[in-house]
mmCIF file of C-alpha atoms in Angstrom:
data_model
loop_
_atom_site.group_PDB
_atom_site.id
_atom_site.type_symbol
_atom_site.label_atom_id
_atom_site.label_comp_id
_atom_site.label_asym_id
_atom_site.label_seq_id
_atom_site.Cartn_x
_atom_site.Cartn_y
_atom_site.Cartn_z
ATOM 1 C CA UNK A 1 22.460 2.816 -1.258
ATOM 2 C CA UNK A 2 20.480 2.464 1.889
ATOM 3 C CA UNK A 3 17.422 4.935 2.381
ATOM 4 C CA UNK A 4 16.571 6.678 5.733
ATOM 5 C CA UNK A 5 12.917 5.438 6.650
ATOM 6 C CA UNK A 6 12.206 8.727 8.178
ATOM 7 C CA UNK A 7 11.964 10.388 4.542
ATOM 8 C CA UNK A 8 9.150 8.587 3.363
ATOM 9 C CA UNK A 9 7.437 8.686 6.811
ATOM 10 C CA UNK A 10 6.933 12.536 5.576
ATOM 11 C CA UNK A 11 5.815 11.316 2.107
ATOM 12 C CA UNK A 12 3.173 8.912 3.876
ATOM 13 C CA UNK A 13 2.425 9.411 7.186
ATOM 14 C CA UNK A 14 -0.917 10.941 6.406
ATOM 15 C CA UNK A 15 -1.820 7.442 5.865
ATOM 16 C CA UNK A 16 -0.436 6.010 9.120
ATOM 17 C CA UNK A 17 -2.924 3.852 11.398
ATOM 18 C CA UNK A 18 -3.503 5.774 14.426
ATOM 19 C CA UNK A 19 -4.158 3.755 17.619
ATOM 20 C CA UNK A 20 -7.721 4.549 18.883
ATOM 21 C CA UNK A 21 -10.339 3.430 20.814
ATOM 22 C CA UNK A 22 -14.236 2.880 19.028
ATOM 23 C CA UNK A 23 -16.713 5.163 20.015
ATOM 24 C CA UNK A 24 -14.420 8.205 20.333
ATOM 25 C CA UNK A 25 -14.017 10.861 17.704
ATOM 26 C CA UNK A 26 -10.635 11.481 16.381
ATOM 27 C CA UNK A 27 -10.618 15.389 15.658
ATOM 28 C CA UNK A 28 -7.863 16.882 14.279
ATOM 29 C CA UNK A 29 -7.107 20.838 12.806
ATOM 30 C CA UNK A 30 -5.545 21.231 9.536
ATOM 31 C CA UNK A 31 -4.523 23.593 7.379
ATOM 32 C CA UNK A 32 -7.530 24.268 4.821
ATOM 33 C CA UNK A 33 -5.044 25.365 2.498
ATOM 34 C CA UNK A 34 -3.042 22.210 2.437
ATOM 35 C CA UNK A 35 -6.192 20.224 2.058
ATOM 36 C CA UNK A 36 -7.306 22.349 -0.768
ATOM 37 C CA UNK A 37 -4.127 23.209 -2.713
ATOM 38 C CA UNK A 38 -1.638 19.768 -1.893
ATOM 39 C CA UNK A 39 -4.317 17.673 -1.122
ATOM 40 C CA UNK A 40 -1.721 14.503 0.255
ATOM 41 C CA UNK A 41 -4.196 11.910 -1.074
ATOM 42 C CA UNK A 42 -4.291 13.147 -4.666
ATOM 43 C CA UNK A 43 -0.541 13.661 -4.736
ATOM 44 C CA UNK A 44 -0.365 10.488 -3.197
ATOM 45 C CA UNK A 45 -3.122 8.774 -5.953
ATOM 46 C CA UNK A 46 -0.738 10.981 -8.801
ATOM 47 C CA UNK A 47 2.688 8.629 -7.502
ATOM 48 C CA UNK A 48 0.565 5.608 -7.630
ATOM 49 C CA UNK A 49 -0.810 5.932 -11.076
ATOM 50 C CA UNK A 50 2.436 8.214 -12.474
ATOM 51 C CA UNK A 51 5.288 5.792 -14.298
ATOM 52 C CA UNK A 52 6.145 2.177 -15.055
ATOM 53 C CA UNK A 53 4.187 -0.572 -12.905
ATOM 54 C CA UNK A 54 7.571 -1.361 -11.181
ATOM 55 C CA UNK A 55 7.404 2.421 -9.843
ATOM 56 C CA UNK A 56 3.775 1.926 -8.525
ATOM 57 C CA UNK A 57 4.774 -0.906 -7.219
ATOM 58 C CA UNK A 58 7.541 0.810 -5.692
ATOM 59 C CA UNK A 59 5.242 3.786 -4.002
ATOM 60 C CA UNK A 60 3.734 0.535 -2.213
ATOM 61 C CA UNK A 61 7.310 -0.651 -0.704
ATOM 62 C CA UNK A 62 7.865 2.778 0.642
ATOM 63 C CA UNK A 63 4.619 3.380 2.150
ATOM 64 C CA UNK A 64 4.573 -0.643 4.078
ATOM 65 C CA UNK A 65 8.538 0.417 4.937
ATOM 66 C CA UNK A 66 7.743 3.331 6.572
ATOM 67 C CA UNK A 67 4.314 3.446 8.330
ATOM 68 C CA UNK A 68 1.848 0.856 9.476
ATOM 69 C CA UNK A 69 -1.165 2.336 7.063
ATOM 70 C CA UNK A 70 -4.567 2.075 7.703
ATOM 71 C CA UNK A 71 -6.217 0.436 5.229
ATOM 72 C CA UNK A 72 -9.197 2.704 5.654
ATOM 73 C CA UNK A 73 -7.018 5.893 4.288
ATOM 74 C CA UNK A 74 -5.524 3.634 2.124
ATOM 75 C CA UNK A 75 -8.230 2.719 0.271
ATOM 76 C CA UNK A 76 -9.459 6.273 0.280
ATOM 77 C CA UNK A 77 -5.594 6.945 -1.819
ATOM 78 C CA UNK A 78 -6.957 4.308 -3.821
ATOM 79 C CA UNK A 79 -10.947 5.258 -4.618
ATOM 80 C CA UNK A 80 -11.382 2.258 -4.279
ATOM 81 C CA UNK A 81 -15.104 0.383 -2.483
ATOM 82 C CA UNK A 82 -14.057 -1.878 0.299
ATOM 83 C CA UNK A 83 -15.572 -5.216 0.494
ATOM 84 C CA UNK A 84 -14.576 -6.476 4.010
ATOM 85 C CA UNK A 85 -15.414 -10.225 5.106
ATOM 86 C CA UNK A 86 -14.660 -12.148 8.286
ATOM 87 C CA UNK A 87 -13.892 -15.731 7.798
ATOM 88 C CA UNK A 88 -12.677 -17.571 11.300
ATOM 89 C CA UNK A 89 -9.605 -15.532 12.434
ATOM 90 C CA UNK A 90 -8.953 -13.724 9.404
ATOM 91 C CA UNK A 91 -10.137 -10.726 7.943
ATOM 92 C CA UNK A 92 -10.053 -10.296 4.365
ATOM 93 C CA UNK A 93 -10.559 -6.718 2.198
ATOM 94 C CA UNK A 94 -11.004 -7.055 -1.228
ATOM 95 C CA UNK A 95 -10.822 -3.837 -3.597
ATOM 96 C CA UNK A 96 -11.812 -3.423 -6.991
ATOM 97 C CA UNK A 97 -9.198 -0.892 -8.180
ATOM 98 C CA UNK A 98 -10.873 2.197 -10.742
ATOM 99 C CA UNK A 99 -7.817 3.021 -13.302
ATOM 100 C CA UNK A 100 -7.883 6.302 -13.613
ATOM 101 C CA UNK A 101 -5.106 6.246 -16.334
ATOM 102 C CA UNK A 102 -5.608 5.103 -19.696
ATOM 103 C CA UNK A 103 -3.418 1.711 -19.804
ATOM 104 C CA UNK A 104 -4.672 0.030 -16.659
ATOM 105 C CA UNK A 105 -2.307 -1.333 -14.287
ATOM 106 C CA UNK A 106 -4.113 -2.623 -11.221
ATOM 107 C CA UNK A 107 -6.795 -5.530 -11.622
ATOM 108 C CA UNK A 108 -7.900 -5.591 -7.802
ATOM 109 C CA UNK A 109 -5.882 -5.472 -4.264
ATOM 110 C CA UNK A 110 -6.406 -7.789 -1.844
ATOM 111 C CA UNK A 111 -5.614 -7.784 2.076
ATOM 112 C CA UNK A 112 -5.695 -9.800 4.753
ATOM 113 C CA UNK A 113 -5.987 -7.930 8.231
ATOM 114 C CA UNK A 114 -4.765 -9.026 11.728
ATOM 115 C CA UNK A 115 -8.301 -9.269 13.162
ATOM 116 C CA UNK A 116 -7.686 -7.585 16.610
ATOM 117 C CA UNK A 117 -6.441 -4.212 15.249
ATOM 118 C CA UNK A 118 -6.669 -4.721 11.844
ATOM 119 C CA UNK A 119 -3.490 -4.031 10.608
ATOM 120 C CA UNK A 120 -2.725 -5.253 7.445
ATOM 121 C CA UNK A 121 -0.906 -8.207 7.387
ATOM 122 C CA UNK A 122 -0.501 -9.739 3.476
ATOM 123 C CA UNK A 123 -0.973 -6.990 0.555
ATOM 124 C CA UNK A 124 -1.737 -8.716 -3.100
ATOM 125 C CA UNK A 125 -1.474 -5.887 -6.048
ATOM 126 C CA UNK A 126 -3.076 -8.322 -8.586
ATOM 127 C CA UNK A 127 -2.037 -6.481 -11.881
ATOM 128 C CA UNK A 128 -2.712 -6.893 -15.999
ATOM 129 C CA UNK A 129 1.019 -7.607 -16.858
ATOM 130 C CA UNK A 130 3.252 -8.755 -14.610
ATOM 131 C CA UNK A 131 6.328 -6.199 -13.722
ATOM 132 C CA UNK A 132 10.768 -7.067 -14.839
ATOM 133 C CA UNK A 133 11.711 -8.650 -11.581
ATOM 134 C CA UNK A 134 15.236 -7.575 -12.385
ATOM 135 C CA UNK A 135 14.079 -3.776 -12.745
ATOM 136 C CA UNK A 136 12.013 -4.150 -9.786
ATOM 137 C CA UNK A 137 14.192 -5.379 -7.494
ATOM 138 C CA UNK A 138 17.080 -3.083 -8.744
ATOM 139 C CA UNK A 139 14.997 -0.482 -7.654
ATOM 140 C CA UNK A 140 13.798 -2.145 -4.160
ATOM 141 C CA UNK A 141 17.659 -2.298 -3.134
ATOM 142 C CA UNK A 142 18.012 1.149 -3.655
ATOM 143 C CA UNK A 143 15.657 1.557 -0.552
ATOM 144 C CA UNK A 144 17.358 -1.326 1.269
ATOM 145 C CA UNK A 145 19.867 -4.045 0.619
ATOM 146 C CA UNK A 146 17.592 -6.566 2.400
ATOM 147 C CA UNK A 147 14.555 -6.083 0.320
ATOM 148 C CA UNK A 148 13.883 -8.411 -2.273
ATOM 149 C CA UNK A 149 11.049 -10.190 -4.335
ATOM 150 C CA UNK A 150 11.448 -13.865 -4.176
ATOM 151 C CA UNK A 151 9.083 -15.657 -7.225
ATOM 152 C CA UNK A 152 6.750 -18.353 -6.000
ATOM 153 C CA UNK A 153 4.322 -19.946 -8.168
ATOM 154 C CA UNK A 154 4.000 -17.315 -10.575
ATOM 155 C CA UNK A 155 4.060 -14.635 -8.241
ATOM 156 C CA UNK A 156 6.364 -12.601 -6.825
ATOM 157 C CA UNK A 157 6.247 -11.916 -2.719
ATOM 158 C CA UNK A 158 8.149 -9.508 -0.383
ATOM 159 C CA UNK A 159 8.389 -9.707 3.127
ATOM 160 C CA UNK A 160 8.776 -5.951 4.251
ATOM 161 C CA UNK A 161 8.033 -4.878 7.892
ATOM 162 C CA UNK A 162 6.462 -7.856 8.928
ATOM 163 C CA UNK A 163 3.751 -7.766 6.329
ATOM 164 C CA UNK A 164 3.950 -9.865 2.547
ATOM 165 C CA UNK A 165 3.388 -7.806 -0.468
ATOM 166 C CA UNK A 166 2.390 -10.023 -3.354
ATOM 167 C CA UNK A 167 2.349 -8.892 -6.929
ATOM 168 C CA UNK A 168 0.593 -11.408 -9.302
ATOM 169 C CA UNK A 169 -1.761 -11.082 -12.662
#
């Protein structure tokens, strides 16, 4: 069963990188009641930590299969402190992940960003047990019949909208 893309662009597009130029202010009006009452990035950090690890890891295929995220808002999903370091053409982000739920499921995340606009190009979940590659891709096809993890050297990668998403422990 194929998904339409255009559903979970609803579900994430708060986190969407918006093209912009430095130096100029981005302002934007929203509701105050939507940011109050259905705050998206608590619902959003709710679906991340809510179920089995191959559903969280799930919430992260959606979100790279829809929308180019900005790692910024991403990380702000996440509550997670950014450590950002430049090495030759790469840029590499590094986040130690703060469980919020009481069996952990998230070690750290680590990203590698194209280093002109900083899109994210490779996304490591680096987890405390590894997910059932059988459940988990069960539940990728269900999005799209050409998604699926591939296991190399203990970890299992994804190539999804031109970025990798690596799950290892």
């Amino acid at each position: 069963m194929q998904q339409n893309k255009s559903n979970y662009k609803n579900k994430w597009g708060f986190l969407d990188k918006k093209p912009y130029q430095p130096g100029n202010i981005i302002e934007t009006v929203e509701d105050i009641d939507v940011w109050m009452v259905d705050n998206p990035y608590i619902i959003a950090e709710n679906r991340i930590n809510a179920g089995s690890i191959e559903d969280t890891i799930l919430e992260f295929i959606e979100l790279f299969w829809s929308i180019e995220p900005d790692y910024r808002l991403l990380s702000v999903v996440l509550q997670v402190n950014l450590a950002k370091k430049i090495y030759k053409e790469y840029i590499f982000v590094k986040a130690n992940y703060k469980n919020k739920i009481t069996v952990p499921k998230i070690k750290e995340i680590h990203m590698t960003l194209d280093p002109e606009k900083e899109y994210i190009q490779t996304f490591e979940l680096i987890l405390y047990e590894m997910p059932d590659v059988t459940i988990l891709n069960e539940k990728v096809k269900q999005l799209s019949q050409e998604l699926e993890f591939k296991k190399e050297n203990n970890k299992l990668k994804l190539m999804i909208s031109g970025k990798v998403l690596i799950v290892s422990n």
